[in-house]
Coordinates of C-alpha atoms and ligand atoms in Angstrom, one line a residue:
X12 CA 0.0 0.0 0.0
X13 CA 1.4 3.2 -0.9
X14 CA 3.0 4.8 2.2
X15 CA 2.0 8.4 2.1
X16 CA -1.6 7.7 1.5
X17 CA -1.9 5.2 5.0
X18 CA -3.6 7.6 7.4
X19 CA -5.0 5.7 10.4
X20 CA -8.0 8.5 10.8
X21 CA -9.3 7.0 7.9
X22 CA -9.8 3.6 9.3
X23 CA -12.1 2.3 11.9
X24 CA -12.3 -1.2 14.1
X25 CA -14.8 -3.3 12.7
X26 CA -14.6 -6.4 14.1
X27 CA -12.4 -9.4 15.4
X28 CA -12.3 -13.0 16.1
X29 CA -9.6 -15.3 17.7
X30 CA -7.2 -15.1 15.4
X31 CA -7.8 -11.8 13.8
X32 CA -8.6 -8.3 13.8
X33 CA -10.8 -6.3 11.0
X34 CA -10.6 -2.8 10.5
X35 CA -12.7 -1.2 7.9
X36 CA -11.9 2.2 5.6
X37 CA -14.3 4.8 6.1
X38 CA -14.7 5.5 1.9
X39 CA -13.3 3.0 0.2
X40 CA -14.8 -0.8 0.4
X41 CA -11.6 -2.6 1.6
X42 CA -10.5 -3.7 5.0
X43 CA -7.2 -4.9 6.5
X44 CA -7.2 -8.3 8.3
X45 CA -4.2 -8.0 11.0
X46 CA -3.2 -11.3 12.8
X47 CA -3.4 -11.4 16.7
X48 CA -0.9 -13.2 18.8
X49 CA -1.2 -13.8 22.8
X50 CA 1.1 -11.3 24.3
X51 CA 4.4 -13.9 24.8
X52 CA 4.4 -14.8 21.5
X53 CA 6.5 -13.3 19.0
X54 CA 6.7 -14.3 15.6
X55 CA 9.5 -12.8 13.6
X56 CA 8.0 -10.6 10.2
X57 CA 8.9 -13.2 8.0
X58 CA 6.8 -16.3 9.4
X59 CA 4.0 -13.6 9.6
X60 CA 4.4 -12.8 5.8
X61 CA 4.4 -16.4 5.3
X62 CA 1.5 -17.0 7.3
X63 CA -0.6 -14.6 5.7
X64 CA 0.7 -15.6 2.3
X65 CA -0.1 -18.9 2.8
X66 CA -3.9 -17.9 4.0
X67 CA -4.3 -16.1 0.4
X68 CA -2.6 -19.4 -1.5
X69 CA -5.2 -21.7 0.5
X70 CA -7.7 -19.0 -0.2
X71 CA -6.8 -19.2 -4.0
X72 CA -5.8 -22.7 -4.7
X73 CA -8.3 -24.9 -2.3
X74 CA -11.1 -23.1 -1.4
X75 CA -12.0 -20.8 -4.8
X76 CA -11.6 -24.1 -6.5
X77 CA -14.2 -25.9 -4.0
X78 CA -16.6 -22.8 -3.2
X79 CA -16.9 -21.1 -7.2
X80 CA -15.1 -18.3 -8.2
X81 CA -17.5 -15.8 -6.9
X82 CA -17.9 -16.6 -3.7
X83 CA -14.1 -15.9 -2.5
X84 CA -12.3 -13.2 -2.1
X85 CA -8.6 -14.0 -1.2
X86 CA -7.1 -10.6 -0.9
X87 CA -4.0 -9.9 -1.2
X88 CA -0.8 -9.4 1.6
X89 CA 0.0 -5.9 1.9
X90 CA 2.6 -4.4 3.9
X91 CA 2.0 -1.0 5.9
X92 CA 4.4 1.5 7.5
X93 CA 4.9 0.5 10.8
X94 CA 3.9 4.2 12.2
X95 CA 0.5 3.5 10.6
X96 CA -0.1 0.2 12.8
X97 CA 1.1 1.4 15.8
X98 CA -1.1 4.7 15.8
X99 CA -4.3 2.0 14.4
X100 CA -3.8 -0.5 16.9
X101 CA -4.2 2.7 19.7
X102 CA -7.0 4.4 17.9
X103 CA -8.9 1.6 17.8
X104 CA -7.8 -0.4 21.0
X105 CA -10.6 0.9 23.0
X106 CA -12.9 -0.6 21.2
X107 CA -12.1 -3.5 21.4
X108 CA -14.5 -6.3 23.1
X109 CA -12.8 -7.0 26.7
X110 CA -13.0 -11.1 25.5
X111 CA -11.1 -10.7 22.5
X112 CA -8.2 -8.8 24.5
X113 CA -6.5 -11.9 25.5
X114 CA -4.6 -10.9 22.4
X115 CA -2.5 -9.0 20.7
X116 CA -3.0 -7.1 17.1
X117 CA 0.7 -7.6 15.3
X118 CA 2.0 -4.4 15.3
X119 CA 5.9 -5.2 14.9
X120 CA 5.6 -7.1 11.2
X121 CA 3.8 -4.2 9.3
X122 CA 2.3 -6.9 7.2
X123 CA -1.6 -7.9 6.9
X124 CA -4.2 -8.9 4.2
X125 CA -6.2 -6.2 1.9
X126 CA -9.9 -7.6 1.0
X127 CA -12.4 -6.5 -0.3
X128 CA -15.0 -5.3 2.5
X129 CA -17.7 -7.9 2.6
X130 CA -20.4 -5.9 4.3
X131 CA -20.4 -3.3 1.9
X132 CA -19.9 -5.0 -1.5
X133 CA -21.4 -3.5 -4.5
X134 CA -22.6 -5.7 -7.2
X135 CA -22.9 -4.0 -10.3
X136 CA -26.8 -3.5 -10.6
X137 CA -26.5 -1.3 -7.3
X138 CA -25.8 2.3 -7.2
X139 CA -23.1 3.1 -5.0
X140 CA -25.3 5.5 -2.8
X141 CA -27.6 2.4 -1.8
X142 CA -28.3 1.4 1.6
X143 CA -26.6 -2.3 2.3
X144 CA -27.5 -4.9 4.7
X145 CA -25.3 -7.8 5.6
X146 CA -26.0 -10.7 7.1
X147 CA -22.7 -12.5 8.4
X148 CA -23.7 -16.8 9.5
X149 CA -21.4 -18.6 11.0
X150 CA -23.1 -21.9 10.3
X151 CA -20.9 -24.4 11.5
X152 CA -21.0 -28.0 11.2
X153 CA -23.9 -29.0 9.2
X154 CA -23.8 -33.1 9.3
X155 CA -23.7 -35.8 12.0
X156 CA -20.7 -37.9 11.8
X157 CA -21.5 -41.1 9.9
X158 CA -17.6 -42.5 10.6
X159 CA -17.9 -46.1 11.9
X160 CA -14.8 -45.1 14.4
X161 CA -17.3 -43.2 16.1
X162 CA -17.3 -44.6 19.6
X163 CA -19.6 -42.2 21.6
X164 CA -23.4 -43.6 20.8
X165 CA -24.4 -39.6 21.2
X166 CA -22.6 -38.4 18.4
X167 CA -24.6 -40.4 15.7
X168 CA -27.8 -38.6 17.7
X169 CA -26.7 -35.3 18.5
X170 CA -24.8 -32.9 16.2
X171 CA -21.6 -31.5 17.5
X172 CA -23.2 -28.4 17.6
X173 CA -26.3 -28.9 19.9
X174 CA -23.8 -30.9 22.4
X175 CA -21.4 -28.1 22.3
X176 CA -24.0 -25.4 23.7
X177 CA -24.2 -27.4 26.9
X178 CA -21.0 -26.8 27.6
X179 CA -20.2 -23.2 26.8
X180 CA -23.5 -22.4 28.9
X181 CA -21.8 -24.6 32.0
X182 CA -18.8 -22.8 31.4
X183 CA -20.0 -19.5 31.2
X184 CA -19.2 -18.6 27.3
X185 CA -22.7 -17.9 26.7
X186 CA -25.9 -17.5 29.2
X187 CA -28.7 -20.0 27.2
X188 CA -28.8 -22.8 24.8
X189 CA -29.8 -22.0 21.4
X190 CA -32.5 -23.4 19.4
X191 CA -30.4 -23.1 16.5
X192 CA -29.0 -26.0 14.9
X193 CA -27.1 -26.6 11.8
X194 CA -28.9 -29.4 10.5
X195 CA -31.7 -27.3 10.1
X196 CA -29.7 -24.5 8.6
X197 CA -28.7 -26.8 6.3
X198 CA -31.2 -29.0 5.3
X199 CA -32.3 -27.0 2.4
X200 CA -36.0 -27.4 4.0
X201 CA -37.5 -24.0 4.0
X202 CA -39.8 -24.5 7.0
X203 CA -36.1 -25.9 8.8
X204 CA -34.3 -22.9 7.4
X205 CA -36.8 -20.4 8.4
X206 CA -36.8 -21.8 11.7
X207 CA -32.4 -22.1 12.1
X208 CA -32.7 -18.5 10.9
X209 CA -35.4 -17.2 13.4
X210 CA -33.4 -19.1 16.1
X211 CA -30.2 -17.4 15.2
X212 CA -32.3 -14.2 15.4
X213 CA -33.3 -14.9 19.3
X214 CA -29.9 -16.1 20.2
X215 CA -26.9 -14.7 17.8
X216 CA -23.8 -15.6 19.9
X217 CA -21.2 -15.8 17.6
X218 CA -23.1 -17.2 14.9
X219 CA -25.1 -14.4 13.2
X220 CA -24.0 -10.4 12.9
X221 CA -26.1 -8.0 10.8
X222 CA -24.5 -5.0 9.2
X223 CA -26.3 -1.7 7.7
X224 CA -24.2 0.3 5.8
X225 CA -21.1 -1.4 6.9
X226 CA -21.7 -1.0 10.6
X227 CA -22.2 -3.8 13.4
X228 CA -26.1 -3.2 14.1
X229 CA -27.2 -6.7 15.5
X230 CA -25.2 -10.2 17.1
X231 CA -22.2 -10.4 18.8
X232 CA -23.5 -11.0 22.5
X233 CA -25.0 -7.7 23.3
X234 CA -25.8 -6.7 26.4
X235 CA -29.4 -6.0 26.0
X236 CA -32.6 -8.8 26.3
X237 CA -32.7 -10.0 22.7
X238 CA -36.6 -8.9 22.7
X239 CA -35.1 -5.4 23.0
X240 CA -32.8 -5.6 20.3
X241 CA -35.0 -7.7 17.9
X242 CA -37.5 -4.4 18.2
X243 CA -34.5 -2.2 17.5
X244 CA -33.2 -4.5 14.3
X245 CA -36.6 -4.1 13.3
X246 CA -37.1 -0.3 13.2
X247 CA -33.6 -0.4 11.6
X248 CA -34.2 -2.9 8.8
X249 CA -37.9 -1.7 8.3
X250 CA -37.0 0.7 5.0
X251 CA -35.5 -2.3 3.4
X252 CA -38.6 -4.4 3.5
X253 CA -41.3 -2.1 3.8
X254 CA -40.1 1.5 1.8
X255 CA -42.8 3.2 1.2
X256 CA -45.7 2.1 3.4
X257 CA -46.4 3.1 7.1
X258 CA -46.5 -0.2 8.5
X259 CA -47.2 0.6 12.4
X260 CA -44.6 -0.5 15.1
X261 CA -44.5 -2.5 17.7
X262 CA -45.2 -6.2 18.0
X263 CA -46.7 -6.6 14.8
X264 CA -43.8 -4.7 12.9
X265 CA -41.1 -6.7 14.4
X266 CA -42.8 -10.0 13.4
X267 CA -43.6 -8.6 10.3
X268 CA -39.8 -7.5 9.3
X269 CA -38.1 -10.4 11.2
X270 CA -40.5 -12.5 8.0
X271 CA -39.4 -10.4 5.4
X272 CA -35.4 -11.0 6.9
X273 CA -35.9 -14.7 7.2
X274 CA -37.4 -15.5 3.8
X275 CA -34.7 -13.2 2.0
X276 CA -31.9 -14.7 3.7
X277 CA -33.3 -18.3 3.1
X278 CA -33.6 -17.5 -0.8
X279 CA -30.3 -15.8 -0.7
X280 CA -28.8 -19.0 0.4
X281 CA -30.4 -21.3 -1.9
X282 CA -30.0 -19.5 -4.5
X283 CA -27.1 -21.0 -6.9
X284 CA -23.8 -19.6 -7.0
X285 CA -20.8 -20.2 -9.6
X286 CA -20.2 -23.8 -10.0
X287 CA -17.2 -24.6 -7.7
X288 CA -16.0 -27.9 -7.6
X289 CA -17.1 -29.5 -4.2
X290 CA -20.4 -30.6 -5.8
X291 CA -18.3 -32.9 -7.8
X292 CA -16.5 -34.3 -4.2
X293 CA -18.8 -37.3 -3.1
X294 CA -18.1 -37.8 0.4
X295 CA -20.0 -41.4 0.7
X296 CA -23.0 -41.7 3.2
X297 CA -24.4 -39.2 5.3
X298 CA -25.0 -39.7 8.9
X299 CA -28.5 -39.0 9.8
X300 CA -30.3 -35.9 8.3
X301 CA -32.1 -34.9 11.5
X302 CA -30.4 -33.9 14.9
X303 CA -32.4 -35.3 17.9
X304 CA -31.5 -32.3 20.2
X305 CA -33.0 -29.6 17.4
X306 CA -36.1 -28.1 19.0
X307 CA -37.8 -27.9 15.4
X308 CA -37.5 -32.0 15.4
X309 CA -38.6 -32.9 18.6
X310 CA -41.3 -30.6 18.0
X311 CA -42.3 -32.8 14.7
X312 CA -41.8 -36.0 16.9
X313 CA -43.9 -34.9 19.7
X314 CA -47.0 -33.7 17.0
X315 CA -46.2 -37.4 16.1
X316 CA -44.7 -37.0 12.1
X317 CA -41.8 -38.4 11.0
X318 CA -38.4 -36.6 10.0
X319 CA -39.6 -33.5 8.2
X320 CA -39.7 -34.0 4.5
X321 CA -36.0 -33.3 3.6
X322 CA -36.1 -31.1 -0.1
X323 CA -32.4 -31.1 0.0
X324 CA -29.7 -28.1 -1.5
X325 CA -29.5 -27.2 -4.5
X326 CA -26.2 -28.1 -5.7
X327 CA -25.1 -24.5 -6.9
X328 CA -25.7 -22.8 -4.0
X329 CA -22.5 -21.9 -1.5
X330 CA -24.5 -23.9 1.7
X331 CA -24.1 -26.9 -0.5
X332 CA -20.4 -26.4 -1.6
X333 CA -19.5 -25.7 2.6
X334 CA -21.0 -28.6 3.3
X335 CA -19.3 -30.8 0.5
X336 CA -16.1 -29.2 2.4
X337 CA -17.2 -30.1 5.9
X338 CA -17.8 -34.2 5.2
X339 CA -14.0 -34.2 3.8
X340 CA -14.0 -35.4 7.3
X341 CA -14.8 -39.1 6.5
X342 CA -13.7 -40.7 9.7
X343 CA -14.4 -37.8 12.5
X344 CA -11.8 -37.1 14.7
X345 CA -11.4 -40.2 16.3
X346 CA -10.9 -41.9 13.4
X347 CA -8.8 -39.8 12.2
X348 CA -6.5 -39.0 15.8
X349 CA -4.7 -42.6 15.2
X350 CA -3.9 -41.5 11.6
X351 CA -2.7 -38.2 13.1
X352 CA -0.4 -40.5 15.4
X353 CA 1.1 -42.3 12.6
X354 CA 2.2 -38.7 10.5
X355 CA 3.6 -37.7 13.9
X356 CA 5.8 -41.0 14.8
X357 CA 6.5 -40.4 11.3
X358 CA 7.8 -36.8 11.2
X359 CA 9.5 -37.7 14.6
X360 CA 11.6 -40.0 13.0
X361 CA 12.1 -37.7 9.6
X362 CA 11.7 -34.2 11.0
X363 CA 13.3 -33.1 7.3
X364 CA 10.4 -34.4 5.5
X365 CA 7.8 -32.0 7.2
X366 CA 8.4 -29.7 4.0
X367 CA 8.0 -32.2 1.1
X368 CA 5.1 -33.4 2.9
X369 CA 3.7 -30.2 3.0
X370 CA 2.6 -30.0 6.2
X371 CA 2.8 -26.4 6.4
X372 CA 2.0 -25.7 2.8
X373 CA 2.7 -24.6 0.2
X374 CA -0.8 -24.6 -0.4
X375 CA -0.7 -25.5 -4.2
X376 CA -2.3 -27.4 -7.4
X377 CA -0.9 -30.1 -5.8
X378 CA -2.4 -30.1 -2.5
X379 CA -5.5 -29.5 -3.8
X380 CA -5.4 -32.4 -6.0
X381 CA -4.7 -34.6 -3.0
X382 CA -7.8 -33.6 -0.9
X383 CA -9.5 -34.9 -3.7
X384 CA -8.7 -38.3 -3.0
X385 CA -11.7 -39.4 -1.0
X386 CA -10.8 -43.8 -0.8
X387 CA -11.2 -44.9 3.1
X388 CA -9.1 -48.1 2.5
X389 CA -6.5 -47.8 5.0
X390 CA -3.6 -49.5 3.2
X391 CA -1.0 -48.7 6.8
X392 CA 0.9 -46.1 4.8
X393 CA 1.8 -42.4 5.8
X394 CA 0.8 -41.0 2.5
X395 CA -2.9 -42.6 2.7
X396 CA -2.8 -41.1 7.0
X397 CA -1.6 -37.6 5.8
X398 CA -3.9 -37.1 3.2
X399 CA -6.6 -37.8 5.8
X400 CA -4.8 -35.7 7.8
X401 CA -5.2 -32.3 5.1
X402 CA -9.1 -33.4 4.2
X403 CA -9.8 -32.9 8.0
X404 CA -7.7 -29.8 8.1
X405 CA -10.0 -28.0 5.3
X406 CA -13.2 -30.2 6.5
X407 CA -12.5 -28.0 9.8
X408 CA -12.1 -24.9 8.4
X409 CA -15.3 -25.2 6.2
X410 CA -17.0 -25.8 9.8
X411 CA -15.5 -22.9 11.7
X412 CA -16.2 -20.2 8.0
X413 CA -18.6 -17.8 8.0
X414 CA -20.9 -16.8 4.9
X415 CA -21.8 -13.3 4.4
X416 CA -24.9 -11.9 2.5
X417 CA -24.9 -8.6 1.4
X418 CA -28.3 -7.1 0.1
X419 CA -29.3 -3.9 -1.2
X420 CA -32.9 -2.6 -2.4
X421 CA -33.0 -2.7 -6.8
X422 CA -33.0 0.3 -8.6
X423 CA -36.7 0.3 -10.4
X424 CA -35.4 -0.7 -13.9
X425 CA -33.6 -3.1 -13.1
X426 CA -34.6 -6.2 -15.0
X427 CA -36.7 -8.9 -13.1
X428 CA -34.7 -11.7 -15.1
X429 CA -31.3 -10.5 -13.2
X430 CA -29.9 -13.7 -11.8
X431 CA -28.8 -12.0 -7.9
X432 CA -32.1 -10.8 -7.2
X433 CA -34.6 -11.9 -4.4
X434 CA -37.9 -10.2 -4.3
X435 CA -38.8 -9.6 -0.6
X436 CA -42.6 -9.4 -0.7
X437 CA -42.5 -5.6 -0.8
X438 CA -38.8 -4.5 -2.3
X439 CA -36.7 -6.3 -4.8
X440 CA -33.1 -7.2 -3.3
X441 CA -29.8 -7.2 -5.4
X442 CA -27.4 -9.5 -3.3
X443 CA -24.5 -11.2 -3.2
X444 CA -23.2 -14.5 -0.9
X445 CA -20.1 -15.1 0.1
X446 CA -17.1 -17.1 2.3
X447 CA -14.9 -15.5 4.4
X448 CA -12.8 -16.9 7.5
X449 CA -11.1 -19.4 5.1
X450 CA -7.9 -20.0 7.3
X451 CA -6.9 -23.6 7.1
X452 CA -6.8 -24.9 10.4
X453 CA -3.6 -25.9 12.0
X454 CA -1.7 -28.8 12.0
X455 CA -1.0 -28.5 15.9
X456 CA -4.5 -28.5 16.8
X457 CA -5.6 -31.9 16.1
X458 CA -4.8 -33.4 19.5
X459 CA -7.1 -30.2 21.2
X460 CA -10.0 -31.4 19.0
X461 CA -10.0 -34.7 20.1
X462 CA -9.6 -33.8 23.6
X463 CA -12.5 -31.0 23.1
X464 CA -14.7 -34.1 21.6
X465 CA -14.1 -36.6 23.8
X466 CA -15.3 -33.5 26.6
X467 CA -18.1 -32.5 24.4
X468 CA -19.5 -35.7 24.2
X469 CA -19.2 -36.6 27.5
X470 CA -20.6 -34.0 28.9
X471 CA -23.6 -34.1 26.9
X472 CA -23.9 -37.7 27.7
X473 CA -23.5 -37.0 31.4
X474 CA -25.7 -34.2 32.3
X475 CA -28.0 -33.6 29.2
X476 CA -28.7 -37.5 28.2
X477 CA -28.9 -38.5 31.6
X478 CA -31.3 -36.2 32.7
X479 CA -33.6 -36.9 29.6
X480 CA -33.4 -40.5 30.7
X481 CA -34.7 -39.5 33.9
X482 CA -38.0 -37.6 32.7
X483 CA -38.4 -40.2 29.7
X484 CA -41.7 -41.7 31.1
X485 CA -43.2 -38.3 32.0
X486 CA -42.6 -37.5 28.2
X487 CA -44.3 -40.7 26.8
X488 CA -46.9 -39.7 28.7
X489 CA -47.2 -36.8 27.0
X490 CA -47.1 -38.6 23.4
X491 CA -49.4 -41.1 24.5
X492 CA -51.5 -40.1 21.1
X493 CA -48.5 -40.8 19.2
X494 CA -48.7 -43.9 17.9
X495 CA -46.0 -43.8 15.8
X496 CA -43.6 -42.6 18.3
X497 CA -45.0 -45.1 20.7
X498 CA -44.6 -47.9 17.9
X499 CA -40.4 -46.4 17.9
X500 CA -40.2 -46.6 21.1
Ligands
5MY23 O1 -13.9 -25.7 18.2 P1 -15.1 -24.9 18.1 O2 -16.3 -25.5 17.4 O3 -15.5 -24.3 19.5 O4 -14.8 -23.6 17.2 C1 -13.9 -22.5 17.6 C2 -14.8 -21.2 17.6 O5 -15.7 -21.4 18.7 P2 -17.3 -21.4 18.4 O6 -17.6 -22.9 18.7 O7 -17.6 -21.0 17.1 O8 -17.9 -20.6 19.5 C3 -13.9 -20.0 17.9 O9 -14.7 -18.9 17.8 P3 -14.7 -17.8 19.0 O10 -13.3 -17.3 19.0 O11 -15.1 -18.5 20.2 O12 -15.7 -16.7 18.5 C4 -12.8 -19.9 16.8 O13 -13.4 -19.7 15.6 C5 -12.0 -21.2 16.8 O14 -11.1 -21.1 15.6 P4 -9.6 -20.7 15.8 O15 -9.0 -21.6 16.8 O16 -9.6 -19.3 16.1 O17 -9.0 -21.0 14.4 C6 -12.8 -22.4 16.6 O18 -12.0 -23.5 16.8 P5 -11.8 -24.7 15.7 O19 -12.3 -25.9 16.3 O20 -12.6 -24.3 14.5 O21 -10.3 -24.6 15.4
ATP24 N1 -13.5 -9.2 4.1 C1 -14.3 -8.8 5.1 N2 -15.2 -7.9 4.9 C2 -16.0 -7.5 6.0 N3 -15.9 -7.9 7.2 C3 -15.0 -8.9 7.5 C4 -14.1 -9.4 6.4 N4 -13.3 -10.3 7.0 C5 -13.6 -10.4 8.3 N5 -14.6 -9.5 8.6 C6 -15.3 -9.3 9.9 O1 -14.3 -9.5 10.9 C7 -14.7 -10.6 11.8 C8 -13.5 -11.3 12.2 O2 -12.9 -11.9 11.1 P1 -12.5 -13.4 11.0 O3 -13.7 -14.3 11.2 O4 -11.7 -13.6 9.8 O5 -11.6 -13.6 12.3 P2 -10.9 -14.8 13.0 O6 -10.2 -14.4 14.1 O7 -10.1 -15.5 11.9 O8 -12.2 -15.7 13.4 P3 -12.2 -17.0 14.3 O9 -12.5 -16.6 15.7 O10 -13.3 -17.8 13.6 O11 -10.9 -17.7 14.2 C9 -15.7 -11.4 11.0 O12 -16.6 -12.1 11.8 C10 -16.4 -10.3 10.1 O13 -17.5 -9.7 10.8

């Protein structure tokens, strides 16, 4: 970036994660994505160059391929003068959430990643004086794990997402449960959708931000009774869905616009993207298409129908492709942990073959081609564990992405047969869906994911299984009419 035009006045925080920190330009529609470091650990500027370059190669070479063209934006690594950092990182230090300043923004490399910014992307049908809303999903895992290595009988009930909510409420990460669950997210049902959406809606956490003109309006744990704040995203989002009419406040209005979002976002996702090559990955068999913990489910069971008619993705659209990415884990972690093992007794007796096995990257043609490679057929080799290994690597990171839609209001003449538009019962929508958060996910952190499983699971088991056990007659009681639960059971 060119030196003398880097003024950090012209730059605002815009939002972080656990591994980086967003900050936004006030004019222009690019952001820069700085990496964050606990404070003891220093990294010299050339592993952080390397880092980031290696997040744009991934970006490029794995993910653009899988996802389509359109719906990734790699960016590029810039670096800035280091005067320019330091005066960013205290301008925008106090704004910082308090549970994100565990860490460090790096301030000593002067290198981070330019991209495009995501809230505020202008497709071409859209006049650049529009008002934008984006919606930012972290969906997270969409399947249940249909691995045979599977060994805790939960896991092939409950998905990893549902179990996981126990524990961050027990821990303290968030105060309730949500009644959002993946499967429902991504079962391409609309009823489920609407239903993953409205729960998301109720309870964001982490998982759903909303954006008007590029700022943070909704999500991220706010303070407030989400009631509150669903009245306030109302009146906010009211002049996208209802322009011109004078539809009251109040109870009614909130319902009314919370519809209008839900149904958008819903045809947003399904709609089909660029083509992308995970449609063409065939993962094998699917676990089971419902999750037993997902309110919407249980409610179906207890009115006594079966699984809810499953209508599927479309195979163009960018829920689809994530999910393609997700079931490159074939064997779930603990199938895959003993495979782990063996590339580790391996690299511990030929610590000079980490680089040709490209462990670290580089993140080419090549080690694309190889996650490609979907056989199960253990044949006791290192080449057959690693490539395992990588599939679980990007299966990971294509749970933990986030998808962003960005929508804006149509000009009048623009023509009804325009493939990115969703009409919203009362106002036309130009939009655009994409990935971001494409990081590959370390290496080093397979042993912590199976230790995090094995707790997950357990504690599910322990406290919310057990106590379910417990009350199980009281509820058969209750679906004493339901004969076809009763003939399950
Ligand atoms: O393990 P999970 O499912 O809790 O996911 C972590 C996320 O927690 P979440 O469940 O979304 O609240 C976690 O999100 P938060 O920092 O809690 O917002 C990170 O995304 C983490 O990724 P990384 O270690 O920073 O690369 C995520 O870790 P990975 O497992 O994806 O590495
Ligand atoms: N290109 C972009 N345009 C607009 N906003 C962005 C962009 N990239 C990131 N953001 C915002 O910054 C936030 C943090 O970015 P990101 O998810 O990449 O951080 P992270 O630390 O890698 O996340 P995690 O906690 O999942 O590891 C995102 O949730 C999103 O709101």
């Amino acid at each position: 970036m060119e030196e003398e035009k880097m003024d950090e006045n012209e730059w605002g925080y815009h939002g972080e994660g656990n591994k980086s920190l967003v900050v936004a330009h006030a004019q222009r529609c690019v952001v820069l994505r700085f990496l964050k470091f606990p404070p003891n650990r220093k990294k010299t500027s050339e592993e952080i160059f390397q880092h980031l370059q290696d997040i744009v190669d991934f970006g490029r070479n794995v993910m653009k391929e899988f996802l389509g063209e359109n719906c990734v934006h790699c960016g590029e690594v810039v670096q800035l003068p280091l005067e320019f950092v330091k005066q960013l990182c205290l301008k925008i230090q106090s704004e910082r959430p308090e549970s994100r300043c565990d860490k460090d923004l790096d301030t000593l490399s002067g290198y981070a990643m330019c991209l495009p910014n995501l809230t505020r992307l202008q497709t071409y049908c859209i006049a650049e004086h529009r008002p934008i809303l984006c919606v930012e999903i972290k969906p997270k895992c969409g399947f249940i794990p249909f691995s045979s290595s599977v060994t805790h009988e939960m896991k092939h009930k409950v998905c990893r997402y549902c179990m996981h909510q126990h524990l961050k409420v027990a821990t303290g990460k968030w105060k309730q449960i949500s009644k959002y669950c993946p499967l429902d997210l991504f079962s391409g049902n609309k009823q489920r959708m609407h239903f993953a959406l409205k729960s998301l809606l109720h309870e964001a956490q982490n998982n759903l931000k909303i954006f008007k003109n590029g700022e943070l309006i909704y999500g991220c744990g706010g303070a407030r009774s989400p009631a509150a704040d669903l009245r306030e995203l109302a009146h906010q989002l009211k002049p996208f869905f209802f322009p011109s009419n004078g539809l009251a406040g109040g109870a009614q209005c909130t319902r009314a616009v919370v519809r209008e979002l839900v149904h958008v976002i819903t045809r947003a996702l399904l709609s089909s993207s660029d083509k992308g090559r995970a449609g063409a990955l065939r993962p094998g068999p699917r676990g089971p298409l419902v999750c037993e913990a997902s309110p919407f489910s249980r409610s179906f069971h207890r009115q006594g129908k079966n699984t809810p008619e499953r209508s599927g993705l479309p195979k163009g659209c960018l829920l689809y492709k994530t999910l393609q990415v997700q079931m490159l884990d074939l064997l779930d972690i603990e199938g895959l942990y003993p495979l782990y093992n063996r590339v580790e007794r391996y690299l511990e007796e030929f610590p000079e073959e980490r680089k040709v096995l490209q462990i670290d990257g580089p993140y080419d043609e090549a080690f694309y081609q190889k996650l490609l490679d979907l056989s199960t057929e253990d044949d006791g080799t290192v080449a057959f564990a690693l490539t395992k290994v990588q599939q679980y690597r990007a299966a990971m990171t294509a749970k933990d992405c986030s998808i962003m839609i960005a929508l804006s209001p149509c000009l009048q003449d623009t023509s009804p047969e325009q493939r990115l538009i969703v009409p919203a019962s009362r106002a036309r929508m130009a939009f655009s869906v994409s990935a971001l958060d494409l990081d590959l996910k370390p290496y080093e952190s397979i042993p912590h994911q199976h230790r995090l499983d094995a707790k997950i699971a357990s504690y599910y088991a322990k406290t919310v299984h057990a106590k379910d056990g417990a009350v199980a007659p009281t509820r058969f009681k209750e679906r004493e009419d339901c004969t076809l639960v009763l003939h399950k059971v």
